[in-house]
PDB file of C-alpha atoms in Angstrom:
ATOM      1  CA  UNK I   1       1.354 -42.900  10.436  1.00 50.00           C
ATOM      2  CA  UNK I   2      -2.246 -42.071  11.246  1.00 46.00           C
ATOM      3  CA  UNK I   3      -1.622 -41.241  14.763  1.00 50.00           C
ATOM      4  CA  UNK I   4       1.109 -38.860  13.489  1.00 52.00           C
ATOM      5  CA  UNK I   5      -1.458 -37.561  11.067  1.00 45.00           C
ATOM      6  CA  UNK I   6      -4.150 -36.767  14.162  1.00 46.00           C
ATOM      7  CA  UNK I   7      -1.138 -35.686  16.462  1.00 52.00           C
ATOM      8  CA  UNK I   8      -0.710 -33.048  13.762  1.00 53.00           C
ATOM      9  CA  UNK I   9      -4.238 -31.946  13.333  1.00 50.00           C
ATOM     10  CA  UNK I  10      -4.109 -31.492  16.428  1.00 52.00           C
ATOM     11  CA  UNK I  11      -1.363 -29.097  16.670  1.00 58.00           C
ATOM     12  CA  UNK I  12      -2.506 -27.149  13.750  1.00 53.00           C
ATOM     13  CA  UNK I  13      -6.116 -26.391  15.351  1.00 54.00           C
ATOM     14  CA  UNK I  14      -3.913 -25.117  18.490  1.00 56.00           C
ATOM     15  CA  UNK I  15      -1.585 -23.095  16.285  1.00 51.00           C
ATOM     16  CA  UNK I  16      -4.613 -21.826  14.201  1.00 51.00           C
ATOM     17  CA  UNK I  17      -6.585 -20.872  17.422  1.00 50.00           C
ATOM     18  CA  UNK I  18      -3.690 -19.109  19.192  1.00 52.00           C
ATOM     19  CA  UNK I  19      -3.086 -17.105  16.052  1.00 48.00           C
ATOM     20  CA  UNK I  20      -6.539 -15.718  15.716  1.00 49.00           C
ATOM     21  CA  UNK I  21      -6.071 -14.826  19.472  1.00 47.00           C
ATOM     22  CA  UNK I  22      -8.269 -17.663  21.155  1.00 46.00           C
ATOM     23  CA  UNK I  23      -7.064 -19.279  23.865  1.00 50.00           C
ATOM     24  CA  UNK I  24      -6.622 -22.883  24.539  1.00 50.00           C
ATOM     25  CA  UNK I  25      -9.348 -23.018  26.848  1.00 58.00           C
ATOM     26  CA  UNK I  26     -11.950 -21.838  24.277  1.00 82.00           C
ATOM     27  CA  UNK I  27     -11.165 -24.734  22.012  1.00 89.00           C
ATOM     28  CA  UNK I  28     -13.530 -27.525  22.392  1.00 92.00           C
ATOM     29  CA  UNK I  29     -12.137 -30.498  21.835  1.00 93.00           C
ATOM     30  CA  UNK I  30     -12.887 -34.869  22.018  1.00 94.00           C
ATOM     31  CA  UNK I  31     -11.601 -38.033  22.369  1.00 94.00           C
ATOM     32  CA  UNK I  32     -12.970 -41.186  20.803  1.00 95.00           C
ATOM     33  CA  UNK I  33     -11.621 -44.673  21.596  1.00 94.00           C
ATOM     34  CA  UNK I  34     -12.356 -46.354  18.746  1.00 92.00           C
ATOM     35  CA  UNK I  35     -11.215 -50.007  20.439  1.00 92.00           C
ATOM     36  CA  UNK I  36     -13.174 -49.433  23.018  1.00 93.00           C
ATOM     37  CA  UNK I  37     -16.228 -48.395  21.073  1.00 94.00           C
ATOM     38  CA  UNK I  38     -15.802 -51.318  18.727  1.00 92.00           C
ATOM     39  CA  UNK I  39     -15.721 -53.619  21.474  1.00 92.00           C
ATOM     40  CA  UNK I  40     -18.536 -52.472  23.952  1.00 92.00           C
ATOM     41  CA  UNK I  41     -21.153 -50.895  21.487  1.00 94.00           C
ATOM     42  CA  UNK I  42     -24.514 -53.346  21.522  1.00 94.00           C
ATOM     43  CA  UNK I  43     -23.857 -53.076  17.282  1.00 92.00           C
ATOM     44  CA  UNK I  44     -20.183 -54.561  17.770  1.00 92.00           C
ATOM     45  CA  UNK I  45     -21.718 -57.706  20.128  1.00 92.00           C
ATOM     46  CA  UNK I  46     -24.834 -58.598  17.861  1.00 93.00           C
ATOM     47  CA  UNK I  47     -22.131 -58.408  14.982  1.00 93.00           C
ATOM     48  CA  UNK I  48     -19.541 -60.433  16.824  1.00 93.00           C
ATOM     49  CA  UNK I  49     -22.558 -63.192  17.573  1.00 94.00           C
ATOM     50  CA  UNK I  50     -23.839 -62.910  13.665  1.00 94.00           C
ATOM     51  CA  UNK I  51     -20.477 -63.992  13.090  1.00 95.00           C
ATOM     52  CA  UNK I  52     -20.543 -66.777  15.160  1.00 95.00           C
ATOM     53  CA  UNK I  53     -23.495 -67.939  14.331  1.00 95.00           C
ATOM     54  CA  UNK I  54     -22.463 -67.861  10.791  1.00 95.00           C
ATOM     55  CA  UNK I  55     -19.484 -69.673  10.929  1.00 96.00           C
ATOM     56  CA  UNK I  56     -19.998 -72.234  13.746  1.00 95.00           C
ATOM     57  CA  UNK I  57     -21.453 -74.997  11.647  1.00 96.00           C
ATOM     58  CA  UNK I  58     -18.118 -74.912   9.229  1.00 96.00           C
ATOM     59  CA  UNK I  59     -15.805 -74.946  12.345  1.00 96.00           C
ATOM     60  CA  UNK I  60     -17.173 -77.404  14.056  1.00 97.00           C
ATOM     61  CA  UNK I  61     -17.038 -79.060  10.181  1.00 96.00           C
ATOM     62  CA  UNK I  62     -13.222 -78.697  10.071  1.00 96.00           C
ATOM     63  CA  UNK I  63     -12.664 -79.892  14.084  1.00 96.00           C
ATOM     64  CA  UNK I  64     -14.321 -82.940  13.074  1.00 96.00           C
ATOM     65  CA  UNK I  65     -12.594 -83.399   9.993  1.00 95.00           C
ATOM     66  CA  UNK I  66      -9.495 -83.039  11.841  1.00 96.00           C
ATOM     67  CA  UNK I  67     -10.423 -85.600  14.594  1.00 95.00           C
ATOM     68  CA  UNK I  68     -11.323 -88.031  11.618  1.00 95.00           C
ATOM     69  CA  UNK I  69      -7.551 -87.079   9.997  1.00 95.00           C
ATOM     70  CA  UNK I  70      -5.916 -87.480  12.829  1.00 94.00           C
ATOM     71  CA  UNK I  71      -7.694 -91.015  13.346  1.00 94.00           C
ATOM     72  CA  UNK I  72      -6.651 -92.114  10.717  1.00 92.00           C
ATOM     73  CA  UNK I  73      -3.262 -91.561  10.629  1.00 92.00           C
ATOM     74  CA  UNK I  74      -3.185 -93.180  14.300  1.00 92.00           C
ATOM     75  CA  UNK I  75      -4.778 -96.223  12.598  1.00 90.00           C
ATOM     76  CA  UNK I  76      -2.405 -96.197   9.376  1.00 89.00           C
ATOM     77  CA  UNK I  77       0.759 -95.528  12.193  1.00 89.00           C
ATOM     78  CA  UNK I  78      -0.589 -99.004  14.034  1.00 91.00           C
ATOM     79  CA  UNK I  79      -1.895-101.167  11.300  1.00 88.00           C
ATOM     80  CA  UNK I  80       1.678-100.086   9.200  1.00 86.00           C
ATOM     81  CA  UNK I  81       3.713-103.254  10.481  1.00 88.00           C
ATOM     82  CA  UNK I  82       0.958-105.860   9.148  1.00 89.00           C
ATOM     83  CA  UNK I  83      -0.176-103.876   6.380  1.00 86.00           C
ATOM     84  CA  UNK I  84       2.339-104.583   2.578  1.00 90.00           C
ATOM     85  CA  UNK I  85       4.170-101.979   1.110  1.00 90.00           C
ATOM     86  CA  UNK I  86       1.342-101.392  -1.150  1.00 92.00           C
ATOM     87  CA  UNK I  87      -1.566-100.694   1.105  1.00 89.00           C
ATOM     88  CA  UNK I  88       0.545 -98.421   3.310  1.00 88.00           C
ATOM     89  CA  UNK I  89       1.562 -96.171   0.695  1.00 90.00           C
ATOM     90  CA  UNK I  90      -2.167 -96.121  -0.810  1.00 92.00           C
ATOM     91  CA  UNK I  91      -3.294 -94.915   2.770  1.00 90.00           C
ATOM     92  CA  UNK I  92      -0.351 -92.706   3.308  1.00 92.00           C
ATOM     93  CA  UNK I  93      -1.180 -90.603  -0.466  1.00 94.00           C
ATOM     94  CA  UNK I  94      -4.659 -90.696   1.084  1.00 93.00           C
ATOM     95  CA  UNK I  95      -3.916 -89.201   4.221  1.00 94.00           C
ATOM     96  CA  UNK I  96      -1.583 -86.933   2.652  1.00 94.00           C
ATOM     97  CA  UNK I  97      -4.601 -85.767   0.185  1.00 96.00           C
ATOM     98  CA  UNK I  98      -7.138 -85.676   3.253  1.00 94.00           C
ATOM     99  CA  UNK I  99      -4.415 -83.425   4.740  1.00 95.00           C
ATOM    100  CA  UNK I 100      -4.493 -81.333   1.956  1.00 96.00           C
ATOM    101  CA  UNK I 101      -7.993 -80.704   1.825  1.00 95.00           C
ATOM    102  CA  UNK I 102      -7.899 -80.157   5.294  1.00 95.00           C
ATOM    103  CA  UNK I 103      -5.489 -77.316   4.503  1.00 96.00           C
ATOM    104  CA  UNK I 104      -7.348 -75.643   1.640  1.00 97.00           C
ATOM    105  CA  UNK I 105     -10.545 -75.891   3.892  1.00 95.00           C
ATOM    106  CA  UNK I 106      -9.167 -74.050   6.481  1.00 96.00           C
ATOM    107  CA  UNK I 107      -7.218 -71.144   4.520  1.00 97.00           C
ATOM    108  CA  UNK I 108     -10.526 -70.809   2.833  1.00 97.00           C
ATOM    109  CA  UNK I 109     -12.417 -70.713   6.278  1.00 96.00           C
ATOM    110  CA  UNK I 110     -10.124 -68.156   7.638  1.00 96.00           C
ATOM    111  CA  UNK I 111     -10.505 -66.207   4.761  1.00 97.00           C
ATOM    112  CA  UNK I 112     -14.356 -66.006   4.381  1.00 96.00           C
ATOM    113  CA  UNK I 113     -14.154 -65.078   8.217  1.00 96.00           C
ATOM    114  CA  UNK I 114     -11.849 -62.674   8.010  1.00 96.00           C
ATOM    115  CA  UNK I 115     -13.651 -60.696   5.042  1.00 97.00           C
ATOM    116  CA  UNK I 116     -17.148 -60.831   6.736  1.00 96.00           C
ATOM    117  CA  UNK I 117     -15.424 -59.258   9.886  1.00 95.00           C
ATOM    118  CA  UNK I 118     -13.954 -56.612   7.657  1.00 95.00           C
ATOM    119  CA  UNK I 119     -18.072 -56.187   6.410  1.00 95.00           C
ATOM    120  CA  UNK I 120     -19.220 -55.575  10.046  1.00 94.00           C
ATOM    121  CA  UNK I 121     -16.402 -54.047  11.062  1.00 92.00           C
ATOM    122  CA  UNK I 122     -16.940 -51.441   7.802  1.00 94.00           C
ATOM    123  CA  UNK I 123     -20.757 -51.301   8.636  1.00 93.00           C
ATOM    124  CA  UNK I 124     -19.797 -50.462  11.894  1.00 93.00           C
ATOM    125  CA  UNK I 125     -17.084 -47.869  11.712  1.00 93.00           C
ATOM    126  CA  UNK I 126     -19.390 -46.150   9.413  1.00 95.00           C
ATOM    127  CA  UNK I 127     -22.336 -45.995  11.726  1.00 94.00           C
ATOM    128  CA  UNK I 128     -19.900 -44.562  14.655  1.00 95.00           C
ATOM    129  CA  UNK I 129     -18.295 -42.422  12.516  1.00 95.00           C
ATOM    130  CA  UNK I 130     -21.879 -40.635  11.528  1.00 95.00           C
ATOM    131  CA  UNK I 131     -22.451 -40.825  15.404  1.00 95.00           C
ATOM    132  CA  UNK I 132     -19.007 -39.062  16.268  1.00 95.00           C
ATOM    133  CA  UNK I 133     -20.073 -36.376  13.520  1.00 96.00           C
ATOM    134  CA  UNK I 134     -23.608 -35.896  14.771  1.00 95.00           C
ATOM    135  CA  UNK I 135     -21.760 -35.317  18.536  1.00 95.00           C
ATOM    136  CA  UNK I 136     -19.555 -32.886  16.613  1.00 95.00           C
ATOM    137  CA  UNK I 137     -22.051 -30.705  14.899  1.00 95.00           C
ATOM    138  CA  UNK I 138     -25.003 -30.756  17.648  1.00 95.00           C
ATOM    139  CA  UNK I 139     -21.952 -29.946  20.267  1.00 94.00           C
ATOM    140  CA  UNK I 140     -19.826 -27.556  18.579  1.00 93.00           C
ATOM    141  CA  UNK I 141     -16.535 -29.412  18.891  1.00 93.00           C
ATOM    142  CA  UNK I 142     -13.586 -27.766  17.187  1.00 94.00           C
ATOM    143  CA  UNK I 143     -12.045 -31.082  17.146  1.00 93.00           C
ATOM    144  CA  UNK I 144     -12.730 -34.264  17.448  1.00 93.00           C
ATOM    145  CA  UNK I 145      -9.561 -37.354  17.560  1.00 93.00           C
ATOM    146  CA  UNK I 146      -9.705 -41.110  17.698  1.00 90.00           C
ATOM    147  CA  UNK I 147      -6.843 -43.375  18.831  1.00 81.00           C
ATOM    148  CA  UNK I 148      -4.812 -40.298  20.751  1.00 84.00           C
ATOM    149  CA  UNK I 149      -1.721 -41.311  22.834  1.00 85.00           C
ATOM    150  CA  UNK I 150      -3.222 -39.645  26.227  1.00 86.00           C
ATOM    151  CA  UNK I 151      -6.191 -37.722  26.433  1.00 87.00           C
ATOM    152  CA  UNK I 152      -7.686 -36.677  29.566  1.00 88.00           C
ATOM    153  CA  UNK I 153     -10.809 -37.845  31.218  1.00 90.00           C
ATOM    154  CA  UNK I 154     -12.566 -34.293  30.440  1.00 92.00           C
ATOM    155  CA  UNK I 155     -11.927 -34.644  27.040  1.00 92.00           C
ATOM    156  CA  UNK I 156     -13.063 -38.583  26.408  1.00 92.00           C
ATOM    157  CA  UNK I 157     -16.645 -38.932  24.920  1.00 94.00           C
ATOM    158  CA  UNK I 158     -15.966 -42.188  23.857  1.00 93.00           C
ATOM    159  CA  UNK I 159     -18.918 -43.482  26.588  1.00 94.00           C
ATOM    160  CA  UNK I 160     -21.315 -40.704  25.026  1.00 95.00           C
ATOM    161  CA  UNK I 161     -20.818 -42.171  21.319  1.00 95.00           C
ATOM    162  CA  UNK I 162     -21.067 -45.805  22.381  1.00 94.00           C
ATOM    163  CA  UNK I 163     -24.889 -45.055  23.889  1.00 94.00           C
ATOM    164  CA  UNK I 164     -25.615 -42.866  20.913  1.00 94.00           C
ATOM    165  CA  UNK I 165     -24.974 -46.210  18.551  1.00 93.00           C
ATOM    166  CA  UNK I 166     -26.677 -47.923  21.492  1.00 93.00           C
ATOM    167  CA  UNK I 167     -29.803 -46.031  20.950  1.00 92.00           C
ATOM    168  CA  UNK I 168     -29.573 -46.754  17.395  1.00 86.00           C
ATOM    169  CA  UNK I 169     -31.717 -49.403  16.084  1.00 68.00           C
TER     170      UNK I 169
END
């Protein structure tokens, strides 16, 4: 939808400029990959490590949890023929509630992780997004698109905004 959205901005600004009698040529137009910017700008990395850094301690929480679960139910599965009918189902509802927990622990995980990325990711769309409009008024573009289908080497100043955030602090 959005790239059918840019694809007709696009076509407007060339309708618009061949009706006032410009020519193509005269239009100055960009190209931003956002993907790319989002994955080589120094921002996106010390984000991407803030993240990990954040969030390490309660992985590594939930792989050990895990390893403990799944130790368990490789004890219950050999002590099961010695054990009576009543200790086996007591640690079966107690694996079964471990597993649970397990469960809710790591939907809640994912969750926390994926709304800080959505943070950074916001925090840094924004910043590249100010960049992209600096580039736009200090350089007279006519147009500027992200995400295009093709664009052309001449037209790609994708590198140029990534060392503008660079040179950010």
């Amino acid at each position: 939808m959005m790239s059918k959205l840019l694809k007709s901005a696009a076509m407007a600004a060339m309708l618009c400029a061949s009706a006032t009698g410009l020519q193509a040529q005269d239009l100055k137009i960009g190209y931003v990959n956002s993907e790319r910017v989002m994955r080589e700008a120094n921002l996106a990395k010390v984000a991407q490590a803030k993240l990990e850094t954040e969030f390490s301690k309660r992985e590594k929480e939930l792989k050990d949890l895990e390893t403990r679960l799944r130790g368990a139910a490789e004890k219950l599965e050999k002590d099961s023929p010695t054990l009576s009918e009543n200790e086996r189902g007591r640690r079966q509802r107690d694996l079964v509630e471990a597993d649970r927990d397990l469960q809710r622990k790591r939907r809640e995980f994912q969750e926390d992780l994926a709304q800080r990325k959505n943070e950074e990711l916001g925090m840094l769309v924004d910043r590249a997004n100010r960049v992209i409009k600096q580039i736009f008024d200090a350089e007279k573009y006519d147009l500027i698109l992200q995400d295009a289908v093709h664009a052309s080497a001449r037209v790609d100043i994708t590198k140029k905004v990534i060392d503008a955030l660079n040179a950010q602090k």
